[in-house]
Structure formats: structure tokens, C-alpha cells
Amino acid sequence: MTATRPSVPAFAAVPVYAVAGVVAVVLTALSGRYGYHRDELYFMVAGQHLDWGYVDQPPLTPLIARISTEVFGNTPMGLRVLSTVASAITIVVVALIAREFGSERRGQLLAAICAAVSGFVLGVGHLVSTATYDLLAWMLIALFTIKLLRTTDSRWWLALGLTAGIALENKYLVVLPIGALLIAVLIVGPRSVLRSWWLLAGVAVAGIVALPNVLWQFQHDWPQLTVAGGISEDDGTENRIMFIPLQILQLSPFLVPVWVAGFRRMWRMPWARSVTLAYPLLCVVVLAVGGKSYYALPLLLVLVAAGVEPVLAWRRSVVAVGLALTALTSALFTLPVLPASAVDFVIPVNKEQGEQIGWQEMTTAVADVWNRIPSEQRGSATIFTGNYGEAGALRRFGPSHGLPPAYSGHMSFADWERPPDSNTGPVLLVEQERTPTFEAHFRDCEQVSTIDNIVSNDEDGTALVLCDSPGAPWSTLWPDLRRYY
């Protein structure tokens, strides 16, 4: 089909690229300030075991982590280069979405600035996470969907299919916004875009791109479903309680008037009503399954992009103050601008700040206990950790302390390696919390040290427990030591 609606304004390339460039410079300058996040430590090890899938995720983010460290160096700054690039592109895409809603140069620039100072964009841009690339994919899907609805040109289904297929190789959450958008189109239209062979072509493209990981999950009995079920069971109630407050806080309270204005404006556009309706539909689904609040946040950026046009009519001083406060609070709560010793101030709002601190100190503490083991016993001794962050940190920093590879039964660490059965000597356990049922697999366990971090993160108070030996050969114990969440 051909376009049936007016063409969009010219793209304000120079100012929008300038905003994205400033954010890229800021993220780069701060990228090495604290240290690796626990998930990043896991992704780096996963990147050394490239596969078409892992028990808790598809392969794209570990692949990107591998590429980034190989090209730019195995440092927090080197690891995060491609995340910075992805966030800069996300800002550009938000401006392009504003353009689709008819915004001229000033509106596109304002949309880019709103995205650039939002807490969610800065937070995921600072780290390597599945959410970083998920956000970019969602924004592209939103852009192509809006183009499809605005022009009724069904060929955009191909772009949607390709983007969705790539996104599925990063995280399965992409099915949520696509599902919400399809349901919304069925409810409020325009349904004509669904009556096209291009839709089937797009679905086929998405399926072909996503097929390798789907086959991997099938061959391994769908472990991702086990992981997702465990997360919902553990955190579902808390996620539901905090959903609405975090929708406001994680993007920025100061951007609420912008996305409310965007919601109202889009609802008055008959062709855009389905995109408007998709956000509350998505919120209902996320609440029902007990998902995390950020699962619905990307669609709020679409509402922000639509809301910049009415905001241009507001008093400039009010808008400027709002954006300045947004930038200040977002930087404070999502970027490593505070001294590490002061991070406890922001952890109640953004715990990910604290998860970047203390890994080298933890490794030093583990090394101190390891060195207490008689030298003649270390050859058959084992370091076993309770989670992938601890194991990843010891894999990254342990060699400089003379430590052997650490093992873990957490997530895909359980698949990559297990201790050899010849390791019949002492076992050094790294446990966030001492667990009798866990320690029952080992003989004569005694806590010999405690991790004392400068911040109250998940590893603060972690117990270092020294056991005489495993209770059975590692090959026998291994299935019982596996953890999916």
C-alpha cells in the first residue's frame, strides 16, 4: 500500500545527534568509575562460552560483551562501549518517533533531551544488560509500528519482523509490547494493516532469526520458563506493589506531565490510538505475571515523544527547570557520580548502583581464606560460590591472587564446568546467606570470615565457609547444587 497521510517534517539531525553525542561522552567518562556489575561479570564468562542459548537468556548480550571486551579491553569502560552506543541510538530513535507524530525541529530536539535525561535511559546505558539492547529494540519496534499505522504501508511489517527476531535473540520480553500492540490494533484499529501478506512475511522473518535460540531452548527442556517462574514466585508480590511508583521514579517524576500530555494527544489521533492503548494493556499483563516494572517503561518513552509538542507551548522557564531537575536526579540515582562510600543513599531507589562495588575486595577476602588452606591440600581444594556474580568476580580477579577457577551451580555456570571428582579436598563456600540444606552436601563446615562491604549491597555480609571436603563426588552432587534463580 502507499502512504495515505501527509509526510513527516524534516529530521533535525544535527541537534539530535549532538544530544546523543553529549550523553555518549558522559556515559563514557563515568563508565569506569565504580566497577563491574554482577550481571556484567556473568555476561563476560558467558561470552567465553558462546552458544545459541543459556538457561536464563538468549545469546545476544553475552556475544556483545565478548565483542566489546575483545575490541576495547576487559575493563568496565571497554565492556560498556557498545552499551553507550546503543543508548545514543535510542535517543535518536525517540526523536524520530516524535517526528512521526508531526514534531518539527524544536519538538524533535526536546524529545531527544527528555530521553537523554531520563533515569531509565541513563541507567541501562551505563551498564551492559539485556535491558540496554531491549530498550533499543522496543524503540525501533515502536518506530516501525507507528510508521506502519501512520502510512498504512504494510511493507513495514518486514522491518518489524527483523527487529523482533533480533530482539528475541536478546530477551523474550519483546513479545509483550508486540502482543499489546496487536491486541490494541484489534480493539481500536486500524485493522486494515492486519489484512496483508506482509504481516505473514514479517512473522516468518522474525521466526527465522529467532529459531536458533528457540531450538536450543527446546533441546534443553525450556529452562528459561523455569527461571521466569522462579523469579515471579520470589519477587512477584513486591513487583506488583512497586509497579506504579517505579513507573514514575525510574523514568523521572518530572517527565510525568510530558507523557500524560502524550497519552492525551495520541488518543486524539485515530491512527495512533492503538499505540496509546498498548501501554495500559502492557501494564495489566506485567502486573498479572508479577514482572518487573521496567518491562513497561519503554512504551512510556513513546508517550514522551508524543507529548513534546504540547509541552512546547508551556513556559520555557518551567520546562527548563523540569529538565534540569530530571537530569540532576537521574544522574544522581543511575550514574556513578557519588563517592562509593555514599552509594547507600541511592540503593533504596536503584540497587544496581551498589552491585558495582566491592568485587575486588571480595576476591581479596576469598584469597585470604584460600591461603589458610595448607599448600599441600590446595591442589584438590575447590572454591564454590552461591551465585553467578561471585563466581564471575572470582574468575575475573582471582588469577591475580593466585586463585583457581571458581565454580557455581547458579544459572548457566552449572552447564559450563563442574569441579572434577579428583577434587576431594577442602571446599571454600561463598554464601550470601548460610543455608543448612546447602551446606549439608559438604563435611564439617565452619564460617571463617565475613565480607564487609562499604555499601549495603547484596554481597555485604556474605559468609566465607570452609568445609573439610565434599560429601560425595562432585558429579553426584552437581544436580542438587544447581540453581535456576
PDB file of N, CA and C in Angstrom, residues 106-191:
ATOM      1  N   ARG A 106      12.180  21.778  16.810  1.00  0.00           N
ATOM      2  CA  ARG A 106      12.202  22.014  18.254  1.00  0.00           C
ATOM      3  C   ARG A 106      11.607  20.838  19.017  1.00  0.00           C
ATOM      4  N   GLY A 107      10.540  20.277  18.502  1.00  0.00           N
ATOM      5  CA  GLY A 107       9.925  19.138  19.169  1.00  0.00           C
ATOM      6  C   GLY A 107      10.825  17.914  19.174  1.00  0.00           C
ATOM      7  N   GLN A 108      11.484  17.654  18.064  1.00  0.00           N
ATOM      8  CA  GLN A 108      12.407  16.514  17.989  1.00  0.00           C
ATOM      9  C   GLN A 108      13.567  16.692  18.960  1.00  0.00           C
ATOM     10  N   LEU A 109      14.070  17.914  19.031  1.00  0.00           N
ATOM     11  CA  LEU A 109      15.169  18.189  19.963  1.00  0.00           C
ATOM     12  C   LEU A 109      14.715  17.982  21.401  1.00  0.00           C
ATOM     13  N   LEU A 110      13.528  18.465  21.729  1.00  0.00           N
ATOM     14  CA  LEU A 110      13.017  18.301  23.088  1.00  0.00           C
ATOM     15  C   LEU A 110      12.809  16.820  23.411  1.00  0.00           C
ATOM     16  N   ALA A 111      12.317  16.046  22.455  1.00  0.00           N
ATOM     17  CA  ALA A 111      12.144  14.607  22.677  1.00  0.00           C
ATOM     18  C   ALA A 111      13.479  13.942  22.965  1.00  0.00           C
ATOM     19  N   ALA A 112      14.507  14.317  22.197  1.00  0.00           N
ATOM     20  CA  ALA A 112      15.844  13.753  22.422  1.00  0.00           C
ATOM     21  C   ALA A 112      16.364  14.114  23.806  1.00  0.00           C
ATOM     22  N   ILE A 113      16.140  15.367  24.228  1.00  0.00           N
ATOM     23  CA  ILE A 113      16.612  15.798  25.545  1.00  0.00           C
ATOM     24  C   ILE A 113      15.873  15.055  26.651  1.00  0.00           C
ATOM     25  N   CYS A 114      14.547  14.914  26.504  1.00  0.00           N
ATOM     26  CA  CYS A 114      13.770  14.181  27.515  1.00  0.00           C
ATOM     27  C   CYS A 114      14.286  12.754  27.673  1.00  0.00           C
ATOM     28  N   ALA A 115      14.555  12.088  26.550  1.00  0.00           N
ATOM     29  CA  ALA A 115      15.090  10.722  26.614  1.00  0.00           C
ATOM     30  C   ALA A 115      16.484  10.723  27.236  1.00  0.00           C
ATOM     31  N   ALA A 116      17.278  11.722  26.868  1.00  0.00           N
ATOM     32  CA  ALA A 116      18.667  11.766  27.333  1.00  0.00           C
ATOM     33  C   ALA A 116      18.783  11.962  28.838  1.00  0.00           C
ATOM     34  N   VAL A 117      17.845  12.691  29.431  1.00  0.00           N
ATOM     35  CA  VAL A 117      17.945  12.960  30.870  1.00  0.00           C
ATOM     36  C   VAL A 117      17.101  11.997  31.699  1.00  0.00           C
ATOM     37  N   SER A 118      16.370  11.099  31.050  1.00  0.00           N
ATOM     38  CA  SER A 118      15.529  10.166  31.805  1.00  0.00           C
ATOM     39  C   SER A 118      16.382   9.147  32.540  1.00  0.00           C
ATOM     40  N   GLY A 119      15.921   8.764  33.702  1.00  0.00           N
ATOM     41  CA  GLY A 119      16.691   7.830  34.512  1.00  0.00           C
ATOM     42  C   GLY A 119      16.864   6.473  33.870  1.00  0.00           C
ATOM     43  N   PHE A 120      15.831   5.981  33.204  1.00  0.00           N
ATOM     44  CA  PHE A 120      15.900   4.649  32.622  1.00  0.00           C
ATOM     45  C   PHE A 120      16.929   4.581  31.498  1.00  0.00           C
ATOM     46  N   VAL A 121      16.929   5.559  30.614  1.00  0.00           N
ATOM     47  CA  VAL A 121      17.885   5.552  29.503  1.00  0.00           C
ATOM     48  C   VAL A 121      19.316   5.664  30.021  1.00  0.00           C
ATOM     49  N   LEU A 122      19.552   6.548  30.976  1.00  0.00           N
ATOM     50  CA  LEU A 122      20.903   6.688  31.530  1.00  0.00           C
ATOM     51  C   LEU A 122      21.306   5.435  32.301  1.00  0.00           C
ATOM     52  N   GLY A 123      20.375   4.879  33.056  1.00  0.00           N
ATOM     53  CA  GLY A 123      20.705   3.711  33.874  1.00  0.00           C
ATOM     54  C   GLY A 123      21.092   2.506  33.056  1.00  0.00           C
ATOM     55  N   VAL A 124      20.302   2.173  32.040  1.00  0.00           N
ATOM     56  CA  VAL A 124      20.639   0.997  31.228  1.00  0.00           C
ATOM     57  C   VAL A 124      21.793   1.309  30.275  1.00  0.00           C
ATOM     58  N   GLY A 125      22.004   2.587  29.975  1.00  0.00           N
ATOM     59  CA  GLY A 125      23.125   2.942  29.111  1.00  0.00           C
ATOM     60  C   GLY A 125      24.459   2.840  29.805  1.00  0.00           C
ATOM     61  N   HIS A 126      24.440   2.995  31.121  1.00  0.00           N
ATOM     62  CA  HIS A 126      25.691   2.918  31.881  1.00  0.00           C
ATOM     63  C   HIS A 126      26.212   1.496  31.984  1.00  0.00           C
ATOM     64  N   LEU A 127      25.325   0.508  31.931  1.00  0.00           N
ATOM     65  CA  LEU A 127      25.712  -0.882  32.154  1.00  0.00           C
ATOM     66  C   LEU A 127      25.506  -1.726  30.900  1.00  0.00           C
ATOM     67  N   VAL A 128      26.147  -2.890  30.892  1.00  0.00           N
ATOM     68  CA  VAL A 128      25.822  -3.914  29.899  1.00  0.00           C
ATOM     69  C   VAL A 128      24.748  -4.795  30.513  1.00  0.00           C
ATOM     70  N   SER A 129      23.569  -4.750  29.926  1.00  0.00           N
ATOM     71  CA  SER A 129      22.458  -5.561  30.421  1.00  0.00           C
ATOM     72  C   SER A 129      21.561  -5.911  29.260  1.00  0.00           C
ATOM     73  N   THR A 130      20.755  -6.939  29.435  1.00  0.00           N
ATOM     74  CA  THR A 130      19.789  -7.269  28.393  1.00  0.00           C
ATOM     75  C   THR A 130      18.817  -6.118  28.195  1.00  0.00           C
ATOM     76  N   ALA A 131      18.529  -5.364  29.269  1.00  0.00           N
ATOM     77  CA  ALA A 131      17.600  -4.237  29.155  1.00  0.00           C
ATOM     78  C   ALA A 131      18.149  -3.134  28.257  1.00  0.00           C
ATOM     79  N   THR A 132      19.469  -3.006  28.181  1.00  0.00           N
ATOM     80  CA  THR A 132      20.074  -1.973  27.341  1.00  0.00           C
ATOM     81  C   THR A 132      19.681  -2.162  25.889  1.00  0.00           C
ATOM     82  N   TYR A 133      19.852  -3.355  25.395  1.00  0.00           N
ATOM     83  CA  TYR A 133      19.577  -3.633  23.980  1.00  0.00           C
ATOM     84  C   TYR A 133      18.090  -3.895  23.756  1.00  0.00           C
ATOM     85  N   ASP A 134      17.407  -4.336  24.818  1.00  0.00           N
ATOM     86  CA  ASP A 134      15.965  -4.499  24.749  1.00  0.00           C
ATOM     87  C   ASP A 134      15.285  -3.149  24.529  1.00  0.00           C
ATOM     88  N   LEU A 135      15.760  -2.128  25.248  1.00  0.00           N
ATOM     89  CA  LEU A 135      15.185  -0.797  25.107  1.00  0.00           C
ATOM     90  C   LEU A 135      15.321  -0.288  23.676  1.00  0.00           C
ATOM     91  N   LEU A 136      16.505  -0.448  23.097  1.00  0.00           N
ATOM     92  CA  LEU A 136      16.703  -0.012  21.715  1.00  0.00           C
ATOM     93  C   LEU A 136      15.774  -0.771  20.773  1.00  0.00           C
ATOM     94  N   ALA A 137      15.653  -2.072  20.978  1.00  0.00           N
ATOM     95  CA  ALA A 137      14.777  -2.879  20.122  1.00  0.00           C
ATOM     96  C   ALA A 137      13.325  -2.427  20.254  1.00  0.00           C
ATOM     97  N   TRP A 138      12.874  -2.190  21.487  1.00  0.00           N
ATOM     98  CA  TRP A 138      11.498  -1.742  21.699  1.00  0.00           C
ATOM     99  C   TRP A 138      11.248  -0.406  21.005  1.00  0.00           C
ATOM    100  N   MET A 139      12.227   0.506  21.087  1.00  0.00           N
ATOM    101  CA  MET A 139      12.051   1.814  20.452  1.00  0.00           C
ATOM    102  C   MET A 139      11.972   1.678  18.930  1.00  0.00           C
ATOM    103  N   LEU A 140      12.775   0.792  18.375  1.00  0.00           N
ATOM    104  CA  LEU A 140      12.709   0.561  16.927  1.00  0.00           C
ATOM    105  C   LEU A 140      11.383  -0.078  16.539  1.00  0.00           C
ATOM    106  N   ILE A 141      10.929  -1.031  17.327  1.00  0.00           N
ATOM    107  CA  ILE A 141       9.639  -1.659  17.057  1.00  0.00           C
ATOM    108  C   ILE A 141       8.523  -0.619  17.120  1.00  0.00           C
ATOM    109  N   ALA A 142       8.595   0.269  18.113  1.00  0.00           N
ATOM    110  CA  ALA A 142       7.592   1.330  18.220  1.00  0.00           C
ATOM    111  C   ALA A 142       7.650   2.250  17.006  1.00  0.00           C
ATOM    112  N   LEU A 143       8.853   2.619  16.581  1.00  0.00           N
ATOM    113  CA  LEU A 143       9.011   3.493  15.420  1.00  0.00           C
ATOM    114  C   LEU A 143       8.418   2.856  14.166  1.00  0.00           C
ATOM    115  N   PHE A 144       8.748   1.588  13.924  1.00  0.00           N
ATOM    116  CA  PHE A 144       8.246   0.917  12.717  1.00  0.00           C
ATOM    117  C   PHE A 144       6.729   0.700  12.791  1.00  0.00           C
ATOM    118  N   THR A 145       6.230   0.436  14.014  1.00  0.00           N
ATOM    119  CA  THR A 145       4.782   0.276  14.182  1.00  0.00           C
ATOM    120  C   THR A 145       4.061   1.584  13.880  1.00  0.00           C
ATOM    121  N   ILE A 146       4.589   2.672  14.385  1.00  0.00           N
ATOM    122  CA  ILE A 146       3.980   3.980  14.146  1.00  0.00           C
ATOM    123  C   ILE A 146       4.020   4.326  12.664  1.00  0.00           C
ATOM    124  N   LYS A 147       5.132   4.010  12.001  1.00  0.00           N
ATOM    125  CA  LYS A 147       5.209   4.230  10.549  1.00  0.00           C
ATOM    126  C   LYS A 147       4.164   3.389   9.820  1.00  0.00           C
ATOM    127  N   LEU A 148       4.018   2.154  10.252  1.00  0.00           N
ATOM    128  CA  LEU A 148       3.026   1.270   9.644  1.00  0.00           C
ATOM    129  C   LEU A 148       1.619   1.832   9.795  1.00  0.00           C
ATOM    130  N   LEU A 149       1.284   2.288  11.000  1.00  0.00           N
ATOM    131  CA  LEU A 149      -0.059   2.791  11.259  1.00  0.00           C
ATOM    132  C   LEU A 149      -0.290   4.149  10.595  1.00  0.00           C
ATOM    133  N   ARG A 150       0.730   4.977  10.579  1.00  0.00           N
ATOM    134  CA  ARG A 150       0.566   6.323  10.005  1.00  0.00           C
ATOM    135  C   ARG A 150       0.417   6.267   8.495  1.00  0.00           C
ATOM    136  N   THR A 151       1.208   5.399   7.847  1.00  0.00           N
ATOM    137  CA  THR A 151       1.209   5.354   6.382  1.00  0.00           C
ATOM    138  C   THR A 151       0.322   4.260   5.815  1.00  0.00           C
ATOM    139  N   THR A 152      -0.035   3.286   6.637  1.00  0.00           N
ATOM    140  CA  THR A 152      -0.708   2.042   6.210  1.00  0.00           C
ATOM    141  C   THR A 152       0.089   1.306   5.135  1.00  0.00           C
ATOM    142  N   ASP A 153       1.393   1.534   5.089  1.00  0.00           N
ATOM    143  CA  ASP A 153       2.271   0.823   4.161  1.00  0.00           C
ATOM    144  C   ASP A 153       2.694  -0.485   4.831  1.00  0.00           C
ATOM    145  N   SER A 154       2.113  -1.584   4.403  1.00  0.00           N
ATOM    146  CA  SER A 154       2.304  -2.870   5.074  1.00  0.00           C
ATOM    147  C   SER A 154       3.722  -3.416   4.957  1.00  0.00           C
ATOM    148  N   ARG A 155       4.537  -2.839   4.104  1.00  0.00           N
ATOM    149  CA  ARG A 155       5.920  -3.316   3.985  1.00  0.00           C
ATOM    150  C   ARG A 155       6.720  -3.103   5.264  1.00  0.00           C
ATOM    151  N   TRP A 156       6.230  -2.220   6.149  1.00  0.00           N
ATOM    152  CA  TRP A 156       6.927  -2.017   7.427  1.00  0.00           C
ATOM    153  C   TRP A 156       6.875  -3.273   8.297  1.00  0.00           C
ATOM    154  N   TRP A 157       5.980  -4.227   7.964  1.00  0.00           N
ATOM    155  CA  TRP A 157       5.970  -5.484   8.715  1.00  0.00           C
ATOM    156  C   TRP A 157       7.309  -6.211   8.611  1.00  0.00           C
ATOM    157  N   LEU A 158       8.011  -6.051   7.501  1.00  0.00           N
ATOM    158  CA  LEU A 158       9.320  -6.707   7.359  1.00  0.00           C
ATOM    159  C   LEU A 158      10.328  -6.140   8.351  1.00  0.00           C
ATOM    160  N   ALA A 159      10.364  -4.813   8.459  1.00  0.00           N
ATOM    161  CA  ALA A 159      11.272  -4.189   9.428  1.00  0.00           C
ATOM    162  C   ALA A 159      10.904  -4.599  10.850  1.00  0.00           C
ATOM    163  N   LEU A 160       9.596  -4.650  11.108  1.00  0.00           N
ATOM    164  CA  LEU A 160       9.146  -5.089  12.430  1.00  0.00           C
ATOM    165  C   LEU A 160       9.571  -6.529  12.708  1.00  0.00           C
ATOM    166  N   GLY A 161       9.408  -7.392  11.720  1.00  0.00           N
ATOM    167  CA  GLY A 161       9.769  -8.795  11.899  1.00  0.00           C
ATOM    168  C   GLY A 161      11.252  -8.985  12.146  1.00  0.00           C
ATOM    169  N   LEU A 162      12.077  -8.294  11.367  1.00  0.00           N
ATOM    170  CA  LEU A 162      13.530  -8.417  11.537  1.00  0.00           C
ATOM    171  C   LEU A 162      13.957  -7.911  12.913  1.00  0.00           C
ATOM    172  N   THR A 163      13.436  -6.755  13.314  1.00  0.00           N
ATOM    173  CA  THR A 163      13.798  -6.211  14.628  1.00  0.00           C
ATOM    174  C   THR A 163      13.332  -7.126  15.752  1.00  0.00           C
ATOM    175  N   ALA A 164      12.116  -7.652  15.627  1.00  0.00           N
ATOM    176  CA  ALA A 164      11.602  -8.555  16.654  1.00  0.00           C
ATOM    177  C   ALA A 164      12.431  -9.828  16.732  1.00  0.00           C
ATOM    178  N   GLY A 165      12.853 -10.361  15.584  1.00  0.00           N
ATOM    179  CA  GLY A 165      13.673 -11.569  15.584  1.00  0.00           C
ATOM    180  C   GLY A 165      15.000 -11.358  16.281  1.00  0.00           C
ATOM    181  N   ILE A 166      15.648 -10.221  15.987  1.00  0.00           N
ATOM    182  CA  ILE A 166      16.915  -9.918  16.660  1.00  0.00           C
ATOM    183  C   ILE A 166      16.684  -9.712  18.146  1.00  0.00           C
ATOM    184  N   ALA A 167      15.603  -9.001  18.497  1.00  0.00           N
ATOM    185  CA  ALA A 167      15.300  -8.767  19.907  1.00  0.00           C
ATOM    186  C   ALA A 167      15.053 -10.076  20.657  1.00  0.00           C
ATOM    187  N   LEU A 168      14.447 -11.048  19.994  1.00  0.00           N
ATOM    188  CA  LEU A 168      14.214 -12.346  20.628  1.00  0.00           C
ATOM    189  C   LEU A 168      15.507 -13.096  20.891  1.00  0.00           C
ATOM    190  N   GLU A 169      16.564 -12.758  20.177  1.00  0.00           N
ATOM    191  CA  GLU A 169      17.875 -13.345  20.464  1.00  0.00           C
ATOM    192  C   GLU A 169      18.560 -12.636  21.630  1.00  0.00           C
ATOM    193  N   ASN A 170      17.882 -11.609  22.165  1.00  0.00           N
ATOM    194  CA  ASN A 170      18.413 -10.896  23.325  1.00  0.00           C
ATOM    195  C   ASN A 170      17.578 -11.158  24.575  1.00  0.00           C
ATOM    196  N   LYS A 171      16.243 -11.087  24.420  1.00  0.00           N
ATOM    197  CA  LYS A 171      15.352 -11.281  25.557  1.00  0.00           C
ATOM    198  C   LYS A 171      13.948 -11.538  25.042  1.00  0.00           C
ATOM    199  N   TYR A 172      13.239 -12.454  25.687  1.00  0.00           N
ATOM    200  CA  TYR A 172      11.903 -12.817  25.215  1.00  0.00           C
ATOM    201  C   TYR A 172      10.848 -11.782  25.549  1.00  0.00           C
ATOM    202  N   LEU A 173      11.194 -10.771  26.340  1.00  0.00           N
ATOM    203  CA  LEU A 173      10.220  -9.769  26.737  1.00  0.00           C
ATOM    204  C   LEU A 173       9.621  -9.020  25.560  1.00  0.00           C
ATOM    205  N   VAL A 174      10.295  -9.059  24.420  1.00  0.00           N
ATOM    206  CA  VAL A 174       9.797  -8.313  23.270  1.00  0.00           C
ATOM    207  C   VAL A 174       8.420  -8.796  22.836  1.00  0.00           C
ATOM    208  N   VAL A 175       8.047 -10.005  23.218  1.00  0.00           N
ATOM    209  CA  VAL A 175       6.709 -10.486  22.846  1.00  0.00           C
ATOM    210  C   VAL A 175       5.625  -9.694  23.574  1.00  0.00           C
ATOM    211  N   LEU A 176       5.963  -9.067  24.707  1.00  0.00           N
ATOM    212  CA  LEU A 176       4.960  -8.328  25.469  1.00  0.00           C
ATOM    213  C   LEU A 176       4.482  -7.079  24.731  1.00  0.00           C
ATOM    214  N   PRO A 177       5.384  -6.169  24.295  1.00  0.00           N
ATOM    215  CA  PRO A 177       4.872  -4.992  23.587  1.00  0.00           C
ATOM    216  C   PRO A 177       4.240  -5.343  22.250  1.00  0.00           C
ATOM    217  N   ILE A 178       4.797  -6.337  21.553  1.00  0.00           N
ATOM    218  CA  ILE A 178       4.211  -6.733  20.275  1.00  0.00           C
ATOM    219  C   ILE A 178       2.805  -7.274  20.492  1.00  0.00           C
ATOM    220  N   GLY A 179       2.640  -8.110  21.505  1.00  0.00           N
ATOM    221  CA  GLY A 179       1.322  -8.635  21.819  1.00  0.00           C
ATOM    222  C   GLY A 179       0.350  -7.534  22.209  1.00  0.00           C
ATOM    223  N   ALA A 180       0.818  -6.585  23.039  1.00  0.00           N
ATOM    224  CA  ALA A 180      -0.039  -5.475  23.453  1.00  0.00           C
ATOM    225  C   ALA A 180      -0.452  -4.625  22.261  1.00  0.00           C
ATOM    226  N   LEU A 181       0.482  -4.381  21.352  1.00  0.00           N
ATOM    227  CA  LEU A 181       0.172  -3.578  20.166  1.00  0.00           C
ATOM    228  C   LEU A 181      -0.831  -4.287  19.259  1.00  0.00           C
ATOM    229  N   LEU A 182      -0.657  -5.588  19.072  1.00  0.00           N
ATOM    230  CA  LEU A 182      -1.588  -6.328  18.221  1.00  0.00           C
ATOM    231  C   LEU A 182      -3.003  -6.341  18.811  1.00  0.00           C
ATOM    232  N   ILE A 183      -3.096  -6.560  20.119  1.00  0.00           N
ATOM    233  CA  ILE A 183      -4.413  -6.555  20.761  1.00  0.00           C
ATOM    234  C   ILE A 183      -5.055  -5.175  20.643  1.00  0.00           C
ATOM    235  N   ALA A 184      -4.229  -4.133  20.834  1.00  0.00           N
ATOM    236  CA  ALA A 184      -4.749  -2.773  20.738  1.00  0.00           C
ATOM    237  C   ALA A 184      -5.254  -2.463  19.329  1.00  0.00           C
ATOM    238  N   VAL A 185      -4.535  -2.931  18.303  1.00  0.00           N
ATOM    239  CA  VAL A 185      -4.986  -2.718  16.929  1.00  0.00           C
ATOM    240  C   VAL A 185      -6.309  -3.437  16.695  1.00  0.00           C
ATOM    241  N   LEU A 186      -6.453  -4.626  17.234  1.00  0.00           N
ATOM    242  CA  LEU A 186      -7.715  -5.357  17.085  1.00  0.00           C
ATOM    243  C   LEU A 186      -8.870  -4.624  17.757  1.00  0.00           C
ATOM    244  N   ILE A 187      -8.564  -3.936  18.861  1.00  0.00           N
ATOM    245  CA  ILE A 187      -9.628  -3.251  19.605  1.00  0.00           C
ATOM    246  C   ILE A 187     -10.017  -1.925  18.951  1.00  0.00           C
ATOM    247  N   VAL A 188      -9.016  -1.091  18.623  1.00  0.00           N
ATOM    248  CA  VAL A 188      -9.330   0.273  18.155  1.00  0.00           C
ATOM    249  C   VAL A 188      -8.871   0.541  16.724  1.00  0.00           C
ATOM    250  N   GLY A 189      -8.203  -0.440  16.078  1.00  0.00           N
ATOM    251  CA  GLY A 189      -7.795  -0.258  14.689  1.00  0.00           C
ATOM    252  C   GLY A 189      -6.513   0.562  14.572  1.00  0.00           C
ATOM    253  N   PRO A 190      -6.104   0.812  13.334  1.00  0.00           N
ATOM    254  CA  PRO A 190      -6.732   0.409  12.062  1.00  0.00           C
ATOM    255  C   PRO A 190      -6.460  -1.068  11.733  1.00  0.00           C
ATOM    256  N   ARG A 191      -7.507  -1.865  11.647  1.00  0.00           N
ATOM    257  CA  ARG A 191      -7.359  -3.296  11.427  1.00  0.00           C
ATOM    258  C   ARG A 191      -6.900  -3.639  10.020  1.00  0.00           C
TER     259      ARG A 191
END
